[in-house]
Amino acid sequence: MKIKDIAKLAGVSPATVSRVMNNNGYVKADKRKAVEAVIKEVGYQPNEIAKSLKNQKSKIIGVIVPKISTETASRIVDGITQVTKTRNYQLLIANTNQQIEEEINSLKFLSNKLVDGIIMSATEVTDQHIEVARRLTVPLVIIGQKMEGFTCVLYNNYNAVTDLFNYIVDSGHQEIAFIGVDQRDIEVGQIRKQAYLDGLERHQLPYNPDLVAIEDFSIESGYKAMTRILEKRLPTAVMAVTDHLAIGAIQAIRDCGYRIPEDVSVTGIGDIKLAQYLSPPLTTVHYNFKTSGQIAAEQLFNQMDQEEKYVAEDIYIDYDLVIRNSLKKR
Amino acid sequence: MKIKDIAKLAGVSPATVSRVMNNNGYVKADKRKAVEAVIKEVGYQPNEIAKSLKNQKSKIIGVIVPKISTETASRIVDGITQVTKTRNYQLLIANTNQQIEEEINSLKFLSNKLVDGIIMSATEVTDQHIEVARRLTVPLVIIGQKMEGFTCVLYNNYNAVTDLFNYIVDSGHQEIAFIGVDQRDIEVGQIRKQAYLDGLERHQLPYNPDLVAIEDFSIESGYKAMTRILEKRLPTAVMAVTDHLAIGAIQAIRDCGYRIPEDVSVTGIGDIKLAQYLSPPLTTVHYNFKTSGQIAAEQLFNQMDQEEKYVAEDIYIDYDLVIRNSLKKR
DNA sequence: TTGTATGCGTTATCAT
DNA sequence: ATGATAACGCATACAA
């Protein structure tokens, strides 16, 4: 059923039907009523693709995430939908499974006039990313990583880890282990580690490579990393760069017969929903991922709305230290 | 940059460019090379919307979920992407926030030739759902609920709860509380409860309304429900219809000064990723949500591929009883 | 106030 | 083997 058919049934021209559908232009009350009657009668719904082609916009926002089945990603997406729905925009999700190549491809593909703007939650930013991003014909907002020349929504990782580190030291810990991720992830792998190293130095604590382990993002990685550390030395506290890593570490510590937090304290970062329901509840840093999605979407719409060149800006999301019982004062 | 421009730059007709892009029709090697050179040169990417209009298909699958920021939903979506990517299909996500109306709207909207097929993860199926679904011009697959006339991917809730109930009774429990959800959710609210009731009868256990509480899906709801039950009576075991409800219940039980599982045993359903990392690790039923997403997508493609009327079928997803330490033998 | 006709960017049909 | 052109369904400029 297309606009022509409706026109015929209502005894008017296609243009009139279009005017009724979009509520613009002049159309007499009786014709309008006739058209509306037919529309309701046959349950006519316009072809969105044809509209997109004609209007040169799809009312779709592309979202690129490294892995949708992750609490972080799904909360970001939730935040994005929160604001896109007020604008009647739809979300096209590209799940890249942490494959850099997939990410680049999605970036290219989505921009082919399929979407009006793109939000990308990134873990790693390569030169290739930047190159493709520069060629984009639609606005792009990045979440989670810094990318020169684009609006980025960032978590204040350095300050967060610093605050957390200070709190751990203030609680009387001197042997603080660190479980991190690959340095290619600038924000999580590099900055969080740097804050740890700077923390050691600031408190005149020695750097001990035996207390540092680098792994992937999974719970299992946390387990492996902690196991490696325990083979060499027993720290009094462990700082993991994500809650999942912390959970794996806790498991490993228990499997070695130690108690938490009596023997070893553990902290995470992220404050996943279940962090407070673990036992002991996890001391961590709360990031409001949903908010970051909302802000990214708002920024994107800002760029889409204004014709002139926008000014890229970095926006830092607030964080909160969440003190629970997985860390014990000594 | 459109096909016409490429044609001009390469000194050929638009038709030839199209042939090169799609690798069909005849085109001499030298012309092909010329066209390819220009395409690479200017980084040409075809307009997907125009292609969709012309081809009468968008290569987009619509996915309707009640709440994306939920482990269940995101794992289902993950499964769907797993198979859509092999077909070069994109995913359009409609996050309905558990609003029935939003669900209906999405169903209507997505079908307007915007998507080639729809997968809907449902919590409640109303007459309105069915009516709109029947008018759909694209195939539809339902996950999680039964809907007459459509292919449904279902969790075998009755059997799962029955197995779990039997296990609880076999472990020596007689006072078994039940925390459920609203009956409008047929599968989770109704069938799981019916299996509980039938379990009582089969084992000649009395039905005690004081031991049954109905709430929403959240952890907080589990807490509230359990608190209400504890005000009246102390069961030896609690069966919650989701892991989140179980987690809330555990919290409530502990806040009343009881130990788990020594004083009260608790079970969940779903086996969220963290279930095994709780203390005590949660006894639950494992559902492979990712698999259900994959199967739904495969079913959808089956329907999209064949021209003739397909036969709606119900597909049940396997489950596994996962015995952990939140339930104690008496 | 309404209708006719054109074009959005692509593909496919039909000539050549 | 290649090119001109119509058509996909809609919105809009222009004519009436």
Tab-separated table of C-alpha atoms in Angstrom, chain A residues 3-113:
chain	number	residue	atom	x	y	z
A	3	ILE	CA	0.677	6.879	-1.196
A	4	LYS	CA	-0.768	6.566	-4.674
A	5	ASP	CA	-3.207	3.896	-3.579
A	6	ILE	CA	-4.392	5.983	-0.675
A	7	ALA	CA	-4.835	8.925	-3.009
A	8	LYS	CA	-6.956	6.892	-5.370
A	9	LEU	CA	-9.106	5.503	-2.559
A	10	ALA	CA	-9.641	8.934	-1.058
A	11	GLY	CA	-10.245	10.575	-4.411
A	12	VAL	CA	-7.390	13.031	-4.073
A	13	SER	CA	-3.869	13.442	-5.386
A	14	PRO	CA	-0.773	11.854	-3.858
A	15	ALA	CA	0.426	15.306	-2.879
A	16	THR	CA	-2.625	15.860	-0.742
A	17	VAL	CA	-2.118	12.583	1.023
A	18	SER	CA	1.463	13.558	1.687
A	19	ARG	CA	0.295	16.887	3.071
A	20	VAL	CA	-2.091	15.172	5.404
A	21	MET	CA	0.519	12.692	6.555
A	22	ASN	CA	3.030	15.399	7.353
A	23	ASN	CA	0.624	18.056	8.499
A	24	ASN	CA	1.977	20.748	6.234
A	25	GLY	CA	0.672	22.745	3.322
A	26	TYR	CA	-2.967	23.608	2.887
A	27	VAL	CA	-5.665	20.973	2.767
A	28	LYS	CA	-9.375	21.495	3.272
A	29	ALA	CA	-11.002	19.927	6.274
A	30	ASP	CA	-13.244	17.563	4.328
A	31	LYS	CA	-10.445	16.239	2.136
A	32	ARG	CA	-8.256	15.836	5.160
A	33	LYS	CA	-10.960	13.843	6.866
A	34	ALA	CA	-11.471	11.664	3.817
A	35	VAL	CA	-7.771	10.938	3.594
A	36	GLU	CA	-7.468	10.231	7.283
A	37	ALA	CA	-10.380	7.856	7.071
A	38	VAL	CA	-8.744	5.864	4.297
A	39	ILE	CA	-5.417	5.844	6.125
A	40	LYS	CA	-6.993	4.446	9.233
A	41	GLU	CA	-9.163	2.082	7.213
A	42	VAL	CA	-6.303	0.364	5.445
A	43	GLY	CA	-3.753	0.928	8.225
A	44	TYR	CA	-1.444	2.740	5.877
A	45	GLN	CA	2.112	3.295	7.055
A	46	PRO	CA	4.527	5.250	4.888
A	47	ASN	CA	7.626	3.638	3.482
A	48	GLU	CA	10.402	4.900	5.701
A	49	ILE	CA	13.087	4.112	3.190
A	50	ALA	CA	11.508	6.211	0.489
A	51	LYS	CA	11.093	9.018	2.981
A	52	SER	CA	14.724	8.746	3.951
A	53	LEU	CA	15.869	8.930	0.369
A	54	LYS	CA	13.706	11.918	-0.375
A	55	ASN	CA	14.473	13.760	2.845
A	56	GLN	CA	18.134	12.917	2.797
A	57	LYS	CA	17.995	11.717	6.341
A	58	SER	CA	17.081	8.421	7.886
A	59	LYS	CA	16.280	9.382	11.455
A	60	ILE	CA	18.581	6.596	12.493
A	61	ILE	CA	21.622	6.886	14.739
A	62	GLY	CA	24.376	4.348	14.335
A	63	VAL	CA	25.877	2.933	17.508
A	64	ILE	CA	29.111	0.998	17.479
A	65	VAL	CA	29.933	-1.057	20.552
A	66	PRO	CA	32.745	-3.538	21.141
A	67	LYS	CA	30.413	-6.075	22.722
A	68	ILE	CA	26.749	-5.585	23.367
A	69	SER	CA	26.455	-8.339	25.951
A	70	THR	CA	28.340	-6.342	28.486
A	71	GLU	CA	26.811	-4.311	31.248
A	72	THR	CA	28.763	-1.217	30.317
A	73	ALA	CA	27.695	-1.313	26.690
A	74	SER	CA	24.073	-2.075	27.356
A	75	ARG	CA	23.808	0.738	29.876
A	76	ILE	CA	25.377	3.153	27.428
A	77	VAL	CA	22.914	2.059	24.769
A	78	ASP	CA	20.110	2.483	27.260
A	79	GLY	CA	21.194	6.056	27.861
A	80	ILE	CA	21.357	6.720	24.147
A	81	THR	CA	17.842	5.420	23.522
A	82	GLN	CA	16.659	7.617	26.349
A	83	VAL	CA	17.402	10.719	24.318
A	84	THR	CA	16.954	9.411	20.789
A	85	LYS	CA	13.393	8.425	21.545
A	86	THR	CA	12.480	11.998	22.368
A	87	ARG	CA	13.518	12.849	18.824
A	88	ASN	CA	11.896	9.823	17.243
A	89	TYR	CA	15.202	8.430	16.182
A	90	GLN	CA	15.967	4.746	15.858
A	91	LEU	CA	19.191	2.972	16.780
A	92	LEU	CA	21.232	0.860	14.430
A	93	ILE	CA	23.588	-1.232	16.499
A	94	ALA	CA	26.858	-2.573	15.212
A	95	ASN	CA	28.320	-5.153	17.543
A	96	THR	CA	31.982	-5.434	16.631
A	97	ASN	CA	33.018	-8.161	19.041
A	98	GLN	CA	36.141	-6.192	19.851
A	99	GLN	CA	37.473	-6.652	16.329
A	100	ILE	CA	39.245	-3.511	15.205
A	101	GLU	CA	38.542	-4.315	11.609
A	102	GLU	CA	34.832	-4.699	12.276
A	103	GLU	CA	34.880	-1.344	13.941
A	104	ILE	CA	36.432	0.340	10.937
A	105	ASN	CA	34.031	-1.386	8.596
A	106	SER	CA	31.027	-0.344	10.641
A	107	LEU	CA	32.243	3.192	10.664
A	108	LYS	CA	32.496	3.166	6.886
A	109	PHE	CA	29.299	1.300	6.275
A	110	LEU	CA	27.057	3.217	8.618
A	111	SER	CA	28.090	6.525	7.221
A	112	ASN	CA	26.862	5.696	3.724
A	113	LYS	CA	23.866	7.869	4.245
